[in-house]
PDB file of C-alpha atoms in Angstrom:
ATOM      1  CA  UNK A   1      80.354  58.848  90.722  1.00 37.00           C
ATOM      2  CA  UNK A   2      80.509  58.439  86.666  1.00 31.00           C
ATOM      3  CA  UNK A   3      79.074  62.051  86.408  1.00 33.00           C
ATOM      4  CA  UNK A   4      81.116  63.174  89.053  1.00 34.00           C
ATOM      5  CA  UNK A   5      84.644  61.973  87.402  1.00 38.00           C
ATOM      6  CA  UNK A   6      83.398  63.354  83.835  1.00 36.00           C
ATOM      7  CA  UNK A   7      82.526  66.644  85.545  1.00 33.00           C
ATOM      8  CA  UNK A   8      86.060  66.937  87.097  1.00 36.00           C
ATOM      9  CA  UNK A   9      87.797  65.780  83.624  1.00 39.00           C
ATOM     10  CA  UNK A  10      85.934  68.729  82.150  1.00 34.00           C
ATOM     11  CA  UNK A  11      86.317  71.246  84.150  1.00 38.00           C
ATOM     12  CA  UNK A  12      90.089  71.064  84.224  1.00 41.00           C
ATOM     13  CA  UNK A  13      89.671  70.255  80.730  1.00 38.00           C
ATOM     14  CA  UNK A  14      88.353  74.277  79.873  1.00 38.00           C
ATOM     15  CA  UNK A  15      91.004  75.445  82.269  1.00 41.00           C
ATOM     16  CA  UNK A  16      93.676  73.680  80.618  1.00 44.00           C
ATOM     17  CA  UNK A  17      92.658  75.720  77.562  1.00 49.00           C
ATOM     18  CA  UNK A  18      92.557  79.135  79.337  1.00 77.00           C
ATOM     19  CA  UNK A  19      95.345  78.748  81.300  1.00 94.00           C
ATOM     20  CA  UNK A  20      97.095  81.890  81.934  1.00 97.00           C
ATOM     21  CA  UNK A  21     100.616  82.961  80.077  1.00 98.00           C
ATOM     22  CA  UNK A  22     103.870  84.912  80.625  1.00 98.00           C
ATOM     23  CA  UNK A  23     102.990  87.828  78.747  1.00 98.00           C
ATOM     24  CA  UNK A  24     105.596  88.574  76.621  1.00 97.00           C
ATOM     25  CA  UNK A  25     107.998  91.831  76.608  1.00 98.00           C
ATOM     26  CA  UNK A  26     107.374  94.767  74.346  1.00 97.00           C
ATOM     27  CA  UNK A  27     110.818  95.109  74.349  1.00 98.00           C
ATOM     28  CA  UNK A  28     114.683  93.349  74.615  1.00 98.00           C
ATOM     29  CA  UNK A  29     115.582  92.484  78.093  1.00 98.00           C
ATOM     30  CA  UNK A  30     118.454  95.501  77.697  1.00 98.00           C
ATOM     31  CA  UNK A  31     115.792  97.948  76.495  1.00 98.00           C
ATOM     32  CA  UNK A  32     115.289  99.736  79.533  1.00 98.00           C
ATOM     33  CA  UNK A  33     119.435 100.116  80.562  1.00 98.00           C
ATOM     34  CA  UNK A  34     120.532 102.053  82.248  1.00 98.00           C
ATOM     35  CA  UNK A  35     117.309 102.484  84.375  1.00 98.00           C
ATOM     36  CA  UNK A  36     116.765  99.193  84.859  1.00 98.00           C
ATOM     37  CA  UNK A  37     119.817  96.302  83.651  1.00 98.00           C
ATOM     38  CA  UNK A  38     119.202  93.217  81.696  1.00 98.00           C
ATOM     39  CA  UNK A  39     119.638  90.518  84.964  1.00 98.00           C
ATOM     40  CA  UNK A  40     117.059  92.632  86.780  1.00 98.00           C
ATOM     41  CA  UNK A  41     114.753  92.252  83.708  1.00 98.00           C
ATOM     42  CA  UNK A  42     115.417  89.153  82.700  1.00 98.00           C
ATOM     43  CA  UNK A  43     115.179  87.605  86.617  1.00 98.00           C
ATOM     44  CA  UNK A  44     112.061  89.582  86.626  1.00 98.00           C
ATOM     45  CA  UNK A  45     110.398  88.909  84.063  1.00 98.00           C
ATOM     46  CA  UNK A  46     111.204  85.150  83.534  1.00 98.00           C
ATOM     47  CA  UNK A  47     111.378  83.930  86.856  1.00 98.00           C
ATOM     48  CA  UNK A  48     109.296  85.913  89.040  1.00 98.00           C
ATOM     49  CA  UNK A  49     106.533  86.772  86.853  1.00 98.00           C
ATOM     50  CA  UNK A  50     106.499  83.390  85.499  1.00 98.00           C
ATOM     51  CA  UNK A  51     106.415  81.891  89.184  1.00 98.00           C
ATOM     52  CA  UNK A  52     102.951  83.548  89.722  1.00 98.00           C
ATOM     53  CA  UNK A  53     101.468  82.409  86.373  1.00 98.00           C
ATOM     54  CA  UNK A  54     102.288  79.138  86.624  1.00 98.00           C
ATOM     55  CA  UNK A  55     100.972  79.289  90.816  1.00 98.00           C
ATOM     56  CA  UNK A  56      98.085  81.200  89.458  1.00 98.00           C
ATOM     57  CA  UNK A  57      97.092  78.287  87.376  1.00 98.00           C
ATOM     58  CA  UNK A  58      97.917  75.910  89.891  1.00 97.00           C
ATOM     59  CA  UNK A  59      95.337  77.571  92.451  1.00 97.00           C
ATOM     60  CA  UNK A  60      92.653  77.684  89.564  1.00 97.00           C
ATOM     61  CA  UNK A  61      92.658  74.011  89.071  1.00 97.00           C
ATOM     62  CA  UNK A  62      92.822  73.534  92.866  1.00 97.00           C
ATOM     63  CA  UNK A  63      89.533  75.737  92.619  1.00 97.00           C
ATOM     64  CA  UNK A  64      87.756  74.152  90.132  1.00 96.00           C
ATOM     65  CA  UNK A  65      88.387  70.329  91.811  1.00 96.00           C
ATOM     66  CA  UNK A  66      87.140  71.939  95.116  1.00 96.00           C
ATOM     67  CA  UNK A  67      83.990  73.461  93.549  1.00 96.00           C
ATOM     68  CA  UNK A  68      83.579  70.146  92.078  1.00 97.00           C
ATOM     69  CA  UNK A  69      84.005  68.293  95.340  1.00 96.00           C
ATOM     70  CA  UNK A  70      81.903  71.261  97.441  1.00 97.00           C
ATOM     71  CA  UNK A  71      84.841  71.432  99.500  1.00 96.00           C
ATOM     72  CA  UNK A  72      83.890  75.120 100.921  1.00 98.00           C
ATOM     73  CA  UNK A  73      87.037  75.012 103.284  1.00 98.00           C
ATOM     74  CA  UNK A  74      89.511  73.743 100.237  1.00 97.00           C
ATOM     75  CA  UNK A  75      87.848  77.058  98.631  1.00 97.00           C
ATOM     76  CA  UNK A  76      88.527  79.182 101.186  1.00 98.00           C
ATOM     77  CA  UNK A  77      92.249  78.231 101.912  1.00 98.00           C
ATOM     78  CA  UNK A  78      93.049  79.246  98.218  1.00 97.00           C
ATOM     79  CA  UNK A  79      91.607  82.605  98.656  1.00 97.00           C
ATOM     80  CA  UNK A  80      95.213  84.109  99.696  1.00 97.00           C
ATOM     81  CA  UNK A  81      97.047  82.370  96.958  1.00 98.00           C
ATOM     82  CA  UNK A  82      94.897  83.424  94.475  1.00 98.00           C
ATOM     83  CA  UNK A  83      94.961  86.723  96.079  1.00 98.00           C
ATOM     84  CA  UNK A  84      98.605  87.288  95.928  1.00 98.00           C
ATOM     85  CA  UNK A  85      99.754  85.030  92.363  1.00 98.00           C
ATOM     86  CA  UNK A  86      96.664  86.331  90.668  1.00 98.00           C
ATOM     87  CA  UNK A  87      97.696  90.176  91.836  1.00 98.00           C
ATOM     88  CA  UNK A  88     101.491  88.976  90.911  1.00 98.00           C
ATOM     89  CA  UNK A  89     100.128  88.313  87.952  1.00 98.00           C
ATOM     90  CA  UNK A  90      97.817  91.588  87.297  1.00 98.00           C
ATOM     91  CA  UNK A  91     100.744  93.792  88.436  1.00 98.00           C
ATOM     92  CA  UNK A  92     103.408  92.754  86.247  1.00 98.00           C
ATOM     93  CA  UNK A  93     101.030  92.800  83.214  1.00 98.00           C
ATOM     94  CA  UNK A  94     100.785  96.200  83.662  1.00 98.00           C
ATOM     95  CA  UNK A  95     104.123  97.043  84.833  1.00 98.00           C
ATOM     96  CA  UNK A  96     105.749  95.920  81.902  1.00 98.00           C
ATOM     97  CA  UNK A  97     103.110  97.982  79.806  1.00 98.00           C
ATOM     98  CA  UNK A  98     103.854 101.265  81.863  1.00 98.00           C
ATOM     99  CA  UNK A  99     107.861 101.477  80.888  1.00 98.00           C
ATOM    100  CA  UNK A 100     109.254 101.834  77.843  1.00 98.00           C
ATOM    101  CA  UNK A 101     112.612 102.538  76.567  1.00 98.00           C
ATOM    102  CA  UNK A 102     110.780 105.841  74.467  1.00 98.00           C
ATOM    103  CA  UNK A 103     110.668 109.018  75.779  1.00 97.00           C
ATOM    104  CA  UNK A 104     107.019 110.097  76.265  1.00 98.00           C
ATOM    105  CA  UNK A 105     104.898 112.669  78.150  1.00 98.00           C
ATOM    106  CA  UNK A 106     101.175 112.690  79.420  1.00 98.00           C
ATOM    107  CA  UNK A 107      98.419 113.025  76.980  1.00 98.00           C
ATOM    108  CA  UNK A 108      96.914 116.842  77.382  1.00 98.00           C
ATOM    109  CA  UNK A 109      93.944 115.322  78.640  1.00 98.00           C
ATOM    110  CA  UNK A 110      95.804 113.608  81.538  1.00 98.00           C
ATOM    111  CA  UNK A 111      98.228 116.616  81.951  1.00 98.00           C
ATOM    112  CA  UNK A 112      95.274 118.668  82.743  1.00 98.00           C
ATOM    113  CA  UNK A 113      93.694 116.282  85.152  1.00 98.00           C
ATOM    114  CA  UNK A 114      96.902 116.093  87.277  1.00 98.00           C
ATOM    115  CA  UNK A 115      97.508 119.473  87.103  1.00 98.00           C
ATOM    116  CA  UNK A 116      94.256 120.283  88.411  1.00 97.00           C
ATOM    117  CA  UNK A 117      94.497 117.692  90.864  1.00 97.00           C
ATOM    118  CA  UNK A 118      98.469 118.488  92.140  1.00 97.00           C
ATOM    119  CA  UNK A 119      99.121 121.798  90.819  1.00 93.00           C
ATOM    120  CA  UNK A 120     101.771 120.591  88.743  1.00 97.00           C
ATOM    121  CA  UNK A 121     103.276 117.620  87.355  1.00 98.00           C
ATOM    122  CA  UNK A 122     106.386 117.584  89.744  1.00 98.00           C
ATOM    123  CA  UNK A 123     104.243 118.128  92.680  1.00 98.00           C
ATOM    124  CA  UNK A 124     102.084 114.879  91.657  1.00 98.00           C
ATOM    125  CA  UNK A 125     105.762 113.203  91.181  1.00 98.00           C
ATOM    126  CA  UNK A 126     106.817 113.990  94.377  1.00 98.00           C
ATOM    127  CA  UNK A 127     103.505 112.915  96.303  1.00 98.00           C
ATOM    128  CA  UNK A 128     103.555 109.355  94.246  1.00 98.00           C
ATOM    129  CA  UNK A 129     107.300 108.705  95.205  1.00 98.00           C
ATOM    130  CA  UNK A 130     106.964 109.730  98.626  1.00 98.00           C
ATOM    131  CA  UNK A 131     104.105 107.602  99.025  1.00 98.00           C
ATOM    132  CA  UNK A 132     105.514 104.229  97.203  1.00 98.00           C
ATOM    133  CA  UNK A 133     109.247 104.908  98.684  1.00 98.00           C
ATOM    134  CA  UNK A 134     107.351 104.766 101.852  1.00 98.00           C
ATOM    135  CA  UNK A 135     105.872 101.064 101.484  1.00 98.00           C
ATOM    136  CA  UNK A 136     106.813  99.110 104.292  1.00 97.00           C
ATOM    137  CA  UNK A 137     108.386  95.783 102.945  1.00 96.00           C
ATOM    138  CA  UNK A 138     106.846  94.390  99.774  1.00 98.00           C
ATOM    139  CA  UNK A 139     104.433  96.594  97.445  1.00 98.00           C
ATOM    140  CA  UNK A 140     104.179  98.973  95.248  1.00 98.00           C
ATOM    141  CA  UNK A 141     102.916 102.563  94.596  1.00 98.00           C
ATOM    142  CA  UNK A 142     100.036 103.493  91.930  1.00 99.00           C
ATOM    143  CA  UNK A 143      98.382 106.192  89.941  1.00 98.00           C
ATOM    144  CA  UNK A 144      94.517 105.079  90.033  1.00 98.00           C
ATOM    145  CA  UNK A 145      91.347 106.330  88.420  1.00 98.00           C
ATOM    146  CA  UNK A 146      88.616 106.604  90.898  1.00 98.00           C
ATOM    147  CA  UNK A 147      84.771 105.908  88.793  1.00 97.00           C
ATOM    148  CA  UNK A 148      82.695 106.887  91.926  1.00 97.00           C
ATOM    149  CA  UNK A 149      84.819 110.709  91.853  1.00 97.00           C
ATOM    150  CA  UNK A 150      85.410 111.015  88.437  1.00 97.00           C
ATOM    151  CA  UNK A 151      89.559 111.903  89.885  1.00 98.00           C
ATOM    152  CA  UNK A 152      92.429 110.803  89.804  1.00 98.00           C
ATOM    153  CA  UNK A 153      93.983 108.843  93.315  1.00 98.00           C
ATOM    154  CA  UNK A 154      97.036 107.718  94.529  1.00 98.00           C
ATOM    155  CA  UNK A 155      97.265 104.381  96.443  1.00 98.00           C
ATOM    156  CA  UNK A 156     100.222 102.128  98.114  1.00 98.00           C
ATOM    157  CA  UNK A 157      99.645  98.235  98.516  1.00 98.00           C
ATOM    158  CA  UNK A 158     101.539  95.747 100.278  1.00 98.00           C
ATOM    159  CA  UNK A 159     102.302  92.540  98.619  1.00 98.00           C
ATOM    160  CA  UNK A 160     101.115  91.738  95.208  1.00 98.00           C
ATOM    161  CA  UNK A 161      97.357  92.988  96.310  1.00 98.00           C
ATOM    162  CA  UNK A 162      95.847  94.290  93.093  1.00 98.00           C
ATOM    163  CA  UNK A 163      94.829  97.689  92.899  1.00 98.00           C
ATOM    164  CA  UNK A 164      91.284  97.292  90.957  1.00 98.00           C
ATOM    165  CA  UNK A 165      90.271  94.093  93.463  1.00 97.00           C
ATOM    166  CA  UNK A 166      91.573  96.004  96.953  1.00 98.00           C
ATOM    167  CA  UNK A 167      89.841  99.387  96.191  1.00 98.00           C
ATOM    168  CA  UNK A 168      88.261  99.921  93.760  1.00 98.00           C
ATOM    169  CA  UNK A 169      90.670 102.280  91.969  1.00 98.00           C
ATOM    170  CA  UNK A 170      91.254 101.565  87.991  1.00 98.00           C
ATOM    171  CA  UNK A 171      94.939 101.007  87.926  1.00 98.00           C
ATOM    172  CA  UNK A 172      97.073 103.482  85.473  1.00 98.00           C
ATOM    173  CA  UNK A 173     101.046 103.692  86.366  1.00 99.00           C
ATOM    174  CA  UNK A 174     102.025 101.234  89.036  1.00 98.00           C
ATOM    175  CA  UNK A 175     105.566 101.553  90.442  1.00 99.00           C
ATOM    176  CA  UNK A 176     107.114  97.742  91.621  1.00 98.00           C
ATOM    177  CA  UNK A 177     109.253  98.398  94.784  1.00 98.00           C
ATOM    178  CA  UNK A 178     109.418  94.530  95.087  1.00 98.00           C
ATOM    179  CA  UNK A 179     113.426  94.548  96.530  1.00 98.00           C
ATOM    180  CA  UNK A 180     113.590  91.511  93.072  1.00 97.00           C
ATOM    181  CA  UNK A 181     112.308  94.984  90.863  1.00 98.00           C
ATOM    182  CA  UNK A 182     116.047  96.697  92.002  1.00 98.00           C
ATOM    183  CA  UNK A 183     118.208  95.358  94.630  1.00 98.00           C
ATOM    184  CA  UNK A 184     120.913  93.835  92.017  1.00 98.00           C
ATOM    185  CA  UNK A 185     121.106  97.695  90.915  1.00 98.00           C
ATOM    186  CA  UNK A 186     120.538  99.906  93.444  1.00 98.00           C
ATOM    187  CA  UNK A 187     121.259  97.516  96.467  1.00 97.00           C
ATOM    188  CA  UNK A 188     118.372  99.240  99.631  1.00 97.00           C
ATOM    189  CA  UNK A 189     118.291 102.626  98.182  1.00 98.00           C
ATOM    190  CA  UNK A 190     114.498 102.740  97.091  1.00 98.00           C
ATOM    191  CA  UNK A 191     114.395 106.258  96.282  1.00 98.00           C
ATOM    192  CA  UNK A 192     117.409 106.447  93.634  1.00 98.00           C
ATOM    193  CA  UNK A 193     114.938 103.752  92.108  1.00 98.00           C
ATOM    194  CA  UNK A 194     111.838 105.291  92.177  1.00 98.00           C
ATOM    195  CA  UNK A 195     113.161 108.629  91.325  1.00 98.00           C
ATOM    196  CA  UNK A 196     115.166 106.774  88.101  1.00 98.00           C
ATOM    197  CA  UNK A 197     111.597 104.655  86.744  1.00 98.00           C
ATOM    198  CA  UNK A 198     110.243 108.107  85.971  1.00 98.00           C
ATOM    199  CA  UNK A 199     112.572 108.605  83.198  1.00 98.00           C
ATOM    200  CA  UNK A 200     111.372 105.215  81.501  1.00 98.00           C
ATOM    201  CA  UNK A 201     107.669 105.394  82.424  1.00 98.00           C
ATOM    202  CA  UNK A 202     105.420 104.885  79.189  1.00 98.00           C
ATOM    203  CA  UNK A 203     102.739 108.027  79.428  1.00 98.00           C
ATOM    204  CA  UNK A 204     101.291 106.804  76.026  1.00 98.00           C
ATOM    205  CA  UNK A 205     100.281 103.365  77.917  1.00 98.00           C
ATOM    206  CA  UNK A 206      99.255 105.647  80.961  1.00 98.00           C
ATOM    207  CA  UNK A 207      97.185 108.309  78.857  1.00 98.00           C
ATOM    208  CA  UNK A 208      95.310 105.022  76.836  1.00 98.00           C
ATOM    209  CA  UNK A 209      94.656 103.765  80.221  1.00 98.00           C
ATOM    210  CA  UNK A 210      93.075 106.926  81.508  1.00 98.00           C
ATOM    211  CA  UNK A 211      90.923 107.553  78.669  1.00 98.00           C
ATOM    212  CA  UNK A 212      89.994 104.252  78.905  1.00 98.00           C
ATOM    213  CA  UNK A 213      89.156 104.302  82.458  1.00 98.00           C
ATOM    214  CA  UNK A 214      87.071 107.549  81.673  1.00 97.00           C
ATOM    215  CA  UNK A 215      84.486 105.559  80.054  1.00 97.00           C
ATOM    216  CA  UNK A 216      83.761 103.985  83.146  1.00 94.00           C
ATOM    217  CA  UNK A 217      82.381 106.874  84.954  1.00 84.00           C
TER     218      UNK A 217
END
C-alpha cells in the first residue's frame, strides 16, 4: 500500500512538471483584422484553446492514477477525451502557427509540389476549400504530407481528431471551421471564411513544415 501511495504521488508528481500550456500568440489579438477580429481571437485563443489544455491535463492525470491502479476500463473511458482535448490541443498549436498578419507565398519547393500535384495553385485552393467548406458540423480541412507516397494529400476531419494520429498524414496548413473559429464574423457563411483565411495563411510556417516533413520519407 506504502509503495503504492508513493508510486501515485510520483507519477502525478512528473506530470505536474510537464503539464501542457496555452501556447502563446505570435502575434496581438488584432493582428489578423480584418480576416479574423480581435473577440474571435481572443475567445479563441483564451478560452477555447485553453479549455482543451487544461482538459488535456486533466485526462493525463486521470491516466496516470488508472495505470497506477490497473484500472484497464478507467483507461479505456479516457481514450475519447484524450482523443478530442489532446487533438484540440494539436490543432490550435498549429493553427495559430499557419496565419500570420504578413503577406507570404509558398516556398519554390512547395510551389512545385502543388503544382505538379493540382496543376496550379488556384486549382489546389479550390479543391482544399471545397473539401473543408464541406465538413459536416465540427472539423476542419488540411494540407497533409503523405511519408508512405512521398505527395502531398488533402484530408477533412470531424471534431478536433488530429490529422497525424487519424491517418497518418504529416499535418502542414489546417483550416479551423469550428462555428467558435467565425460565427461572431461571418455568422453561417463558411465559405466567405474559408475563402478570406487564405489571405492571412503563413506559407513560410507551411513551406518549414513541408521541408520538414520531407525528411521523413
Amino acid at each position: 500500500m506504502f509503495l503504492a501511495r508513493n508510486f501515485t504521488k510520483t507519477a502525478r508528481t512528473v506530470i505536474s512538471r510537464g503539464k501542457h500550456t496555452l501556447p502563446k500568440l505570435p502575434y496581438d489579438y488584432a493582428a489578423l483584422e480584418p480576416i479574423i477580429c480581435r473577440e474571435i481571437m481572443e475567445l479563441h485563443h483564451q478560452k477555447h484553446h485553453q479549455t482543451y489544455v487544461n482538459n488535456l491535463n486533466a485526462a493525463e492525470e486521470q491516466l496516470e492514477d488508472a495505470k497506477c491502479k490497473s484500472d484497464t476500463t478507467k483507461i479505456i473511458q479516457l481514450a475519447p477525451a484524450l482523443r478530442f482535448n489532446g487533438g484540440g490541443h494539436i490543432n490550435h498549436t498549429i493553427f495559430w502557427q499557419n496565419l500570420s498578419p504578413e503577406k507570404s507565398t509558398p516556398s519554390d519547393d512547395l510551389k512545385k509540389a502543388i503544382e505538379s500535384q493540382w496543376k496550379s495553385f488556384e486549382e489546389f485552393k479550390k479543391e482544399l476549400s471545397a473539401l473543408t467548406v464541406a465538413v459536416q458540423g465540427s472539423g476542419w480541412g488540411w494540407l497533409g504530407y503523405n511519408k508512405k507516397t512521398s505527395k502531398l494529400q488533402l484530408a477533412a476531419l470531424p471534431n478536433q481528431d488530429p490529422l497525424e494520429a487519424s491517418t497518418g498524414l504529416i499535418p502542414l496548413f489546417g483550416i479551423d471551421v469550428w462555428e467558435h473559429a467565425y460565427y461572431l464574423q461571418y455568422k453561417n457563411v463558411r465559405p466567405s471564411y474559408v475563402e478570406a483565411i487564405w489571405d492571412i495563411a503563413n506559407w513560410n510556417d507551411i513551406s518549414c513544415r513541408y521541408q520538414e516533413a520531407k525528411k521523413l520519407s
